[in-house]
Coordinates of C-alpha atoms and ligand atoms in Angstrom, one line a residue:
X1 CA 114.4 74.9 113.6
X2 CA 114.4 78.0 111.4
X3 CA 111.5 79.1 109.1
X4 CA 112.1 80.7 105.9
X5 CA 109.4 83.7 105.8
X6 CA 109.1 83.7 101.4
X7 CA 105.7 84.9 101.9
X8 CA 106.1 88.4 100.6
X9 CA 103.6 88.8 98.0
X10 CA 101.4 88.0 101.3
X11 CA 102.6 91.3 103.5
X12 CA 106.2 92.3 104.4
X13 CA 107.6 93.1 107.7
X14 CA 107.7 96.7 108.8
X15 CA 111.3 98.3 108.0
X16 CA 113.2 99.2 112.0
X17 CA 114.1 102.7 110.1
X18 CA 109.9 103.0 109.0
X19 CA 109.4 102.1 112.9
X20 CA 111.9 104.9 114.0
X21 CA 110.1 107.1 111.7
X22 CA 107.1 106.5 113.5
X23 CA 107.3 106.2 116.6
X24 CA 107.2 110.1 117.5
X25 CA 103.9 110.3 116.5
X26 CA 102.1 108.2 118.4
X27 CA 102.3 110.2 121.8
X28 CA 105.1 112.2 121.4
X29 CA 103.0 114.6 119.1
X30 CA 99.6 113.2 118.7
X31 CA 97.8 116.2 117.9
X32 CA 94.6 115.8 115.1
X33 CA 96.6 117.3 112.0
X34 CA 92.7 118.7 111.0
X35 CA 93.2 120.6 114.3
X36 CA 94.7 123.9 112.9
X37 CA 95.3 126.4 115.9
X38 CA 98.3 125.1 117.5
X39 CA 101.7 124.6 116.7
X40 CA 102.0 120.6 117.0
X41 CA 98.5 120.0 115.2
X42 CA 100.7 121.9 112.5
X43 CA 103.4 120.1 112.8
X44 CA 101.1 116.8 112.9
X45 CA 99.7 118.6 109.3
X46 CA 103.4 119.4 107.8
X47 CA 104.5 115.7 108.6
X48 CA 101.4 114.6 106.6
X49 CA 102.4 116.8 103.5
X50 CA 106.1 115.6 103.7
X51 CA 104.7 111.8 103.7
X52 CA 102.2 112.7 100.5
X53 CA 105.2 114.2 98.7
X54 CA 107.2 111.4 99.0
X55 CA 104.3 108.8 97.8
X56 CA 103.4 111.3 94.7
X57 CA 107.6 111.2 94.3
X58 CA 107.6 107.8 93.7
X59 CA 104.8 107.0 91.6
X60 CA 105.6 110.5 89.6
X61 CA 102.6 112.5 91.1
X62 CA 102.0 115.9 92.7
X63 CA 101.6 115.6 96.0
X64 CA 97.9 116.5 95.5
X65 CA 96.9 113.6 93.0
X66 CA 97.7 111.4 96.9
X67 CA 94.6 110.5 98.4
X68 CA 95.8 108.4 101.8
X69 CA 93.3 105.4 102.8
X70 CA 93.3 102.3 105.0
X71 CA 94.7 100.2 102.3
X72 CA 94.9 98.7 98.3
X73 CA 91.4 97.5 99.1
X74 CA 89.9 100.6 99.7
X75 CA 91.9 102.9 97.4
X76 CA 90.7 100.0 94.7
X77 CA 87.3 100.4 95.7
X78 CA 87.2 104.5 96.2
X79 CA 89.0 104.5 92.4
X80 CA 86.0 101.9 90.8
X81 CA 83.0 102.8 93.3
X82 CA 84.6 106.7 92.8
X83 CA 84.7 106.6 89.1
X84 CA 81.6 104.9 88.1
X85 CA 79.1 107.3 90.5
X86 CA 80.6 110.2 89.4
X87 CA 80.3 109.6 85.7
X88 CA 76.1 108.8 86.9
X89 CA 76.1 112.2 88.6
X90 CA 77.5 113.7 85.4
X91 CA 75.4 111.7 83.2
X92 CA 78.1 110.0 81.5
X93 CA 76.7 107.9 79.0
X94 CA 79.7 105.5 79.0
X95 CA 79.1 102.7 81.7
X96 CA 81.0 99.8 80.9
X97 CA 83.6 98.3 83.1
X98 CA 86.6 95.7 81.9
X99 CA 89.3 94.1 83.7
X100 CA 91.1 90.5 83.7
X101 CA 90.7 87.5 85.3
X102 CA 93.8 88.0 87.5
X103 CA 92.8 90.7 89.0
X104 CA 93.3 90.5 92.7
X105 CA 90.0 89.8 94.7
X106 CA 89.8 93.8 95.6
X107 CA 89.1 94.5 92.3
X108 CA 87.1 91.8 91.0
X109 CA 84.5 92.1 94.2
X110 CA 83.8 95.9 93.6
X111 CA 83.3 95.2 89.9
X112 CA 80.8 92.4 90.3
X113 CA 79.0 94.6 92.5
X114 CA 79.1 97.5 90.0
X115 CA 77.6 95.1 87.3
X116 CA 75.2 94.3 90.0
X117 CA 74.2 98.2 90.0
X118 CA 74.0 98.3 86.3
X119 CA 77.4 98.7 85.0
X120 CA 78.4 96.3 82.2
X121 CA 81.4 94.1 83.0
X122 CA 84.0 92.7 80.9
X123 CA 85.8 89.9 82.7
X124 CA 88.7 88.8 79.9
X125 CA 90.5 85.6 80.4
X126 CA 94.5 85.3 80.0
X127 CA 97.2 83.6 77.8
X128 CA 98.5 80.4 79.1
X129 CA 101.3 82.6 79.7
X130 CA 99.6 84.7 82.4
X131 CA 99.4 87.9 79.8
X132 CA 96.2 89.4 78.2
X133 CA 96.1 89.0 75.0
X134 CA 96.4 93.0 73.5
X135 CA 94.6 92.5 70.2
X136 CA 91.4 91.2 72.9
X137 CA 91.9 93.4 75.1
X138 CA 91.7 96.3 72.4
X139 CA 88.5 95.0 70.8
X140 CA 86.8 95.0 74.6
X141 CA 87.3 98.5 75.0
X142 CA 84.3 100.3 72.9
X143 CA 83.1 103.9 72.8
X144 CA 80.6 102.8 75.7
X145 CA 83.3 101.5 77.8
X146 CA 84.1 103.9 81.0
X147 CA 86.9 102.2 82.8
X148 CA 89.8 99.6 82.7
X149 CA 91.4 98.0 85.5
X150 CA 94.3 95.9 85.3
X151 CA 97.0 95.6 87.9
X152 CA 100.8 96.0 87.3
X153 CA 102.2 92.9 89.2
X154 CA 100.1 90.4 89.9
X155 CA 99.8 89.0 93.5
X156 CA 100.3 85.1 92.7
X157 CA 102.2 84.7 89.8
X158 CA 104.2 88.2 89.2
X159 CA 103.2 88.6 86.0
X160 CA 103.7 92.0 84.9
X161 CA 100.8 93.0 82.0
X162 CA 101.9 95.5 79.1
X163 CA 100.9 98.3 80.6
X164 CA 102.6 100.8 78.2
X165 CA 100.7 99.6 75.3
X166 CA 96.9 98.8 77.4
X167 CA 97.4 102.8 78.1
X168 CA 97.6 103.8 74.5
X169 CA 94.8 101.8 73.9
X170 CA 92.8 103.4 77.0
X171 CA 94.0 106.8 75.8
X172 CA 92.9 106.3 72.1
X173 CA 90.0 105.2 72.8
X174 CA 89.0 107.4 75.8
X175 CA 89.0 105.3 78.6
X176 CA 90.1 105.6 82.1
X177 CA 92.9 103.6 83.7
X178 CA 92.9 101.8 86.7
X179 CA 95.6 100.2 88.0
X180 CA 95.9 98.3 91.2
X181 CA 99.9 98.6 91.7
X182 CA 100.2 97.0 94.9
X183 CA 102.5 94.4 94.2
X184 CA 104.5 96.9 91.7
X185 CA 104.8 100.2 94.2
X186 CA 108.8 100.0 95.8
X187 CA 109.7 96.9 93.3
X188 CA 109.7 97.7 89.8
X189 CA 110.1 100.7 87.9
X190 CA 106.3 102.6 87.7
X191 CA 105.9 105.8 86.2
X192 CA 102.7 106.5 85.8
X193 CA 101.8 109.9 84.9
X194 CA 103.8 109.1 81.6
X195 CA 102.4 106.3 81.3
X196 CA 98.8 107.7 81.6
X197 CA 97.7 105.6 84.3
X198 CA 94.0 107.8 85.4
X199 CA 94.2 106.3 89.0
X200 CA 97.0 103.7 90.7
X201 CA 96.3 102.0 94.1
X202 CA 99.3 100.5 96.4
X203 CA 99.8 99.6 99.9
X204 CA 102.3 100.2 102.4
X205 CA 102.5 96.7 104.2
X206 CA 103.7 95.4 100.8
X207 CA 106.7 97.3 100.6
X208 CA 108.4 98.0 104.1
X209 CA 105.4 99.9 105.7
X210 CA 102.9 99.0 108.4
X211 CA 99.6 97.7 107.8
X212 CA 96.5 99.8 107.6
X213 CA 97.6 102.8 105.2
X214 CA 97.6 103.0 101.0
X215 CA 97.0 105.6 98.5
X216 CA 95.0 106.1 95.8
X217 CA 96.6 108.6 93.1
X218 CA 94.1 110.2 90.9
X219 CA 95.3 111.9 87.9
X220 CA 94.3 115.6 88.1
X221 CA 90.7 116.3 86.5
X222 CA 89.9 112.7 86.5
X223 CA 85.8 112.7 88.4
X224 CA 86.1 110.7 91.3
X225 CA 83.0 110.2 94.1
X226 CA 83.5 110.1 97.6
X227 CA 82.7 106.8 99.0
X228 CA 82.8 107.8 102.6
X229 CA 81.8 111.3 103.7
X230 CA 82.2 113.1 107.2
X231 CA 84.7 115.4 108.2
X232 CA 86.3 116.6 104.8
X233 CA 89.6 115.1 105.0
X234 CA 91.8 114.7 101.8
X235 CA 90.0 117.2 99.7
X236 CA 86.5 115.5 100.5
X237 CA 87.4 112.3 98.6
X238 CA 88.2 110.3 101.9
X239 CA 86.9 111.3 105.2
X240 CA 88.5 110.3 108.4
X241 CA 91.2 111.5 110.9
X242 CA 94.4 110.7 109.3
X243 CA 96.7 108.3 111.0
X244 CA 99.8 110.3 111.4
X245 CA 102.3 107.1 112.3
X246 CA 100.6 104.9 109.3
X247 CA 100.8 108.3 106.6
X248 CA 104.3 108.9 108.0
X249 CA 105.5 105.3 108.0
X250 CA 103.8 104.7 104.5
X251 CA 106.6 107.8 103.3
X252 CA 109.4 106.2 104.9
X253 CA 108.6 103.0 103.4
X254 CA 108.0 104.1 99.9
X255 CA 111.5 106.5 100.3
X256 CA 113.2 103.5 101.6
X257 CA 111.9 101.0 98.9
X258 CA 113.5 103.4 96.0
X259 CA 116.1 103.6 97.6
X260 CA 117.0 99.9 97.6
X261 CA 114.7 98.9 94.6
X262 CA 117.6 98.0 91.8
X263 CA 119.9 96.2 94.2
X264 CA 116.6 94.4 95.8
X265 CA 115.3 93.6 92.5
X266 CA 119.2 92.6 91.1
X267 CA 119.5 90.3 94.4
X268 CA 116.4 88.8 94.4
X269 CA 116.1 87.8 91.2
X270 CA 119.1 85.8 91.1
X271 CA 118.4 84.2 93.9
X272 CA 114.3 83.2 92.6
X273 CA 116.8 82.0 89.1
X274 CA 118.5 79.9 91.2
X275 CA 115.2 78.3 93.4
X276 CA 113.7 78.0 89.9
X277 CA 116.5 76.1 88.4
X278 CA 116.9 73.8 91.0
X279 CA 113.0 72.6 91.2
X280 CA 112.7 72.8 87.5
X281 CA 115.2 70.1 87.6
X282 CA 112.9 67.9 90.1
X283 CA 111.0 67.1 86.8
X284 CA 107.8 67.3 86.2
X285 CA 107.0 70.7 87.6
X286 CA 105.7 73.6 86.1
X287 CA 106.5 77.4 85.9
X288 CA 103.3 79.4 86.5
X289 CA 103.4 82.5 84.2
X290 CA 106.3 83.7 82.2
X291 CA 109.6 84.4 83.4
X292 CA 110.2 87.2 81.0
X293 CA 106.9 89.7 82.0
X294 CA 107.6 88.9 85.8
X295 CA 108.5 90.1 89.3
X296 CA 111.9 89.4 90.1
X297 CA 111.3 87.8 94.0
X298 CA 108.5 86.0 92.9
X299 CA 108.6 82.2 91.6
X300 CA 105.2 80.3 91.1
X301 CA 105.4 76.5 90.9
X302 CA 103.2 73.4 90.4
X303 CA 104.5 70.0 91.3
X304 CA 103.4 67.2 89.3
X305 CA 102.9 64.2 90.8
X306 CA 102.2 65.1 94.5
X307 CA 99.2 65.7 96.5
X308 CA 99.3 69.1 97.0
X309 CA 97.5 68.9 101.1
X310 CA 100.3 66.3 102.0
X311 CA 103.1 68.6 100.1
X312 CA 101.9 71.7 102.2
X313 CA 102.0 69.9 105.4
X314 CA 105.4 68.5 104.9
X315 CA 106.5 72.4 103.6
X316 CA 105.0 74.3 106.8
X317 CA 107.1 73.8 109.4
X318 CA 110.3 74.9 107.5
X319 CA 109.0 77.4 104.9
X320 CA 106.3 79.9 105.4
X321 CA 104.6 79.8 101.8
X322 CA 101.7 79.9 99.9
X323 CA 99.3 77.5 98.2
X324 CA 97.1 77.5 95.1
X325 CA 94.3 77.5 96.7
X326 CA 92.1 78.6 99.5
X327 CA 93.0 76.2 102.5
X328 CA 89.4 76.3 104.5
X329 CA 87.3 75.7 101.3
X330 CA 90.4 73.8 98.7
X331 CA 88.6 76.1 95.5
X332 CA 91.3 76.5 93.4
X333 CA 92.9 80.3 93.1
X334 CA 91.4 81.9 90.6
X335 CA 94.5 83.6 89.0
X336 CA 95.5 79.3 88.3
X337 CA 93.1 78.1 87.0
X338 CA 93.0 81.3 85.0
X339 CA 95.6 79.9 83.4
X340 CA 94.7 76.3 83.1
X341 CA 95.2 74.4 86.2
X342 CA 92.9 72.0 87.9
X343 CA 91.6 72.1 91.3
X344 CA 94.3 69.0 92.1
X345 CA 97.6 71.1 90.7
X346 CA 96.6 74.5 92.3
X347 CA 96.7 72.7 95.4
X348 CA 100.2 71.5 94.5
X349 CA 101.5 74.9 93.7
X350 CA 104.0 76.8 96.0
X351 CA 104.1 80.7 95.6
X352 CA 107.3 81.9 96.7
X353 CA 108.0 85.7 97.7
X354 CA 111.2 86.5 98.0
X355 CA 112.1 89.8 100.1
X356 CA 114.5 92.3 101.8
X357 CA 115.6 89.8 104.4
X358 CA 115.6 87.0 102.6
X359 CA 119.3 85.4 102.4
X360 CA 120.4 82.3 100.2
X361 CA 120.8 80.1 102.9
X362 CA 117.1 80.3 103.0
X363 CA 116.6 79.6 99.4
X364 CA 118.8 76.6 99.7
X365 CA 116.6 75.7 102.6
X366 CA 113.7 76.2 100.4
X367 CA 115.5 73.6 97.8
X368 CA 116.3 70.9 100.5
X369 CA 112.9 71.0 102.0
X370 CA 110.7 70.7 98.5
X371 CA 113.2 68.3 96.9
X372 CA 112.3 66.0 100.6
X373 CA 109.2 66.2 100.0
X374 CA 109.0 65.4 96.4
X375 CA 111.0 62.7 97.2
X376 CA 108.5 61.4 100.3
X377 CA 105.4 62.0 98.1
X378 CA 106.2 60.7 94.7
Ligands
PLP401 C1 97.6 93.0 99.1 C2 96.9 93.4 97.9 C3 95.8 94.2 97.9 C4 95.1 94.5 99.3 O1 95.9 95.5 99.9 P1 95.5 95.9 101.4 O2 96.4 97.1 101.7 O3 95.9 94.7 102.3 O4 94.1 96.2 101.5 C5 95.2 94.5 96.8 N1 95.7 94.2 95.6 C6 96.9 93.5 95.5 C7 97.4 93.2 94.1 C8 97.5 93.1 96.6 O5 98.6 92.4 96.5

C-alpha cells in the first residue's frame, strides 16, 4: 500500500533536474577547484562561483557574504562559535548571548556550550501562540548583549517569528543577528540584507538539494572566527576541499526553489487548510502554533484523547510523519512543551510537512488514516 512521505520539515528529496545538475562533476570533471593550473580545476572553480552567486541571489547577498559548509548545523555553529571568539580576540566587552526556546537543537547545543565558556545566555520562553513576545524580547537585549539568534521558520510548528521588528530592535540596540533560516530558504519570502539579518544559515536537503552542503551568509564587516582551519578555503573562514556536486546541486536547488516558491507555497497551503479543517473537525484536537505567523506546508496537531505510541503505530505504515517527541527516550520535544504541552500530548502530536510532490490524494489519505485511528483509539 502507498505511503504518504509529509515529512518535509524532516529533509526533502533531491530534485531529478538538481541530480542532472550534478552529475558532471562527480567524474566527469573532478578536478580540486583549489587546484589553479589547469583548465578543468578552473572550470571546477567557475562552477563554484556560479553556485555561490545563485545562493547570495536568493537570500539578497553578494556572492562573497556565501560561505559553503556541510550543513545548517555547522553554518549555525561557525556563525555562534565564529562570532563570540572573535569578539574575545578583539576584546569586545559585550558577551551576552539570547535566543528562544524554539530554537532548533543546532542552535540551542552551541549556545549552552558558549555559556559553558563564559558567555551569558538568555534562553526566552514563547507565547502560547508559538511567538516571542517583542516587548520581552526587547528588554533581554542590553548594551552587554553581543548576539541574537532566532530562526525564521521554525522546524516543528512553522511558526514564523517577527523578524522585521526583532532586527530593528538588534539594530537599535547594537546587536548582531543570527538567524537559522533553514526551514525558511526556497519557501517563504527572505530578504535579508534589508532586513539586517548579520548572519543567516540554511541547508540544501531542505529545499530540493542533496544532503551534506549549507551556507552561512555573513553580512560584510561582521567578525567572524574560523572554527576549522587548514587549507584556506572560503576566504579562511571554512577549510576543506569543496564538494563540487554538493555546492553545485545546493545552486540548482535554491534556483529551482524560487523558481516554484509562490505556486508551492499557494498549492500547499491549501491543501495543509484543507488537512487542518478536516482533523479540526475530529474534535478535541489542537492546532500547535498560530496559523497566521506560519509556514504554509506545515500543519502541527495534538489529538486529545489518544495515546500518542498506539496513534503512531496505527499512522506508520500509511503516512511517513513525525511525533512530538523523541521515540527512543519519549521526552517531550522541546519546541511543545515550549508551548504548554505535557509529555502525554506531545506524544499525541502529528507534524505534517507538506512538499513538492505531495498531491491531495495523499492528504485525503492523511484524513482517512487519522480519522481511523481516532476512531480505533478513542
Ligand atoms: C534541518 C535543520 C537544521 C540542520 O540542518 P543540517 O543541514 O541537516 O545540518 C538546522 N536548523 C533547522 C531549523 C533545521 O530545520
Amino acid at each position: 500500500s502507498m505511503l504518504a512521505y509529509l515529512d518535509h520539515h524532516a529533509t526533502t528529496p533531491c530534485d531529478p533536474a538538481v541530480l542532472a545538475a550534478m552529475a558532471p562533476w562527480w567524474n566527469g570533471n573532478f578536478a580540486n577547484p583549489s587546484s589553479r593550473l589547469y583548465r578543468p580545476a578552473l572550470e571546477a572553480a567557475a562552477a563554484v562561483e556560479v553556485a555561490r552567486g545563485r545562493v547570495g541571489r536568493a537570500v539578497d547577498a553578494a556572492p562573497e557574504a556565501v560561505l559553503f559548509t556541510s550543513g545548517a548545523t555547522e553554518a549555525n555553529n561557525l556563525a555562534l562559535r565564529g562570532v563570540a571568539e572573535a569578539a574575545l580576540e578583539r576584546g569586545e566587552p559585550r558577551r551576552g548571548l539570547v535566543t528562544l526556546a524554539s530554537e532548533h537543537r543546532a542552535v540551542l547545543d552551541p549556545l549552552a556550550w558558549l555559556h559553558r565558556h563564559g558567555f551569558p545566555l538568555t534562553v526566552l520562553p514563547l507565547q502560547s501562540d508559538g511567538l516571542v513576545a517583542l516587548d520581552r524580547l526587547a528588554a533581554s537585549l542590553g548594551s552587554d548583549t553581543l548576539l541574537l539568534s532566532v530562526m525564521a521558520a521554525n522546524n516543528e510548528i512553522g511558526v514564523l517569528q517577527p523578524l522585521v521588528e526583532i532586527a530593528a530592535l538588534c539594530r537599535e540596540r547594537g546587536v548582531l543577528l543570527h538567524c537559522d533560516a533553514a526551514q525558511a530558504v526556497g519557501h517563504i519570502p527572505l530578504e535579508p540584507a534589508s532586513l539586517g539579518i548579520d548572519l543567516l544559515s540554511l541547508s540544501g536537503h531542505k529545499l530540493y538539494g542533496p544532503k551534506g552542503i549549507g551556507a552561512l551568509v555573513v553580512r560584510p564587516g561582521v567578525p567572524l572566527a574560523a572554527q576549522q582551519h587548514g587549507g584556506g578555503q572560503e576566504r579562511g573562514l571554512r577549510a576543506g576541499t569543496l564538494p563540487v556536486p554538493l555546492v553545485v546541486g545546493l545552486g540548482a536547488a535554491i534556483e529551482l526553489a524560487l523558481a516554484d516558491r509562490q505556486a508551492r507555497e499557494q498549492r500547499l497551503g491549501a491543501l495543509r487548510d484543507r488537512l487542518w479543517q478536516a482533523l479540526a473537525a475530529l474534535g478535541d484536537v489542537q492546532l500547535n502554533g498560530t496559523l497566521q505567523h506560519r509556514l504554509p506546508h506545515n500543519l502541527n496537531v495534538t489529538i486529545g484523547g489518544v495515546d500518542g505510541t498506539r496513534l503512531h503505530q496505527a499512522l506508520r505504515r500509511q503516512l511517513a510523519v513525525s511525533s512530538g517527541s523523541a521515540c527512543s527516550t519519549g521526552s517531550p520535544s522541546h519546541v511543545l512543551a515550549a508551548l504548554g504541552r505535557s509529555r502525554q500530548e506531545a506524544a499525541a502530536s502529528i507534524r505534517f510537512g507538506l512538499g513538492r510532490g505531495t498531491t491531495a490524494e495523499e492528504i485525503d489519505l492523511a484524513i482517512a488514516a487519522v480519522s481511523a485511528a481516532v476512531v480505533e483509539l478513542r
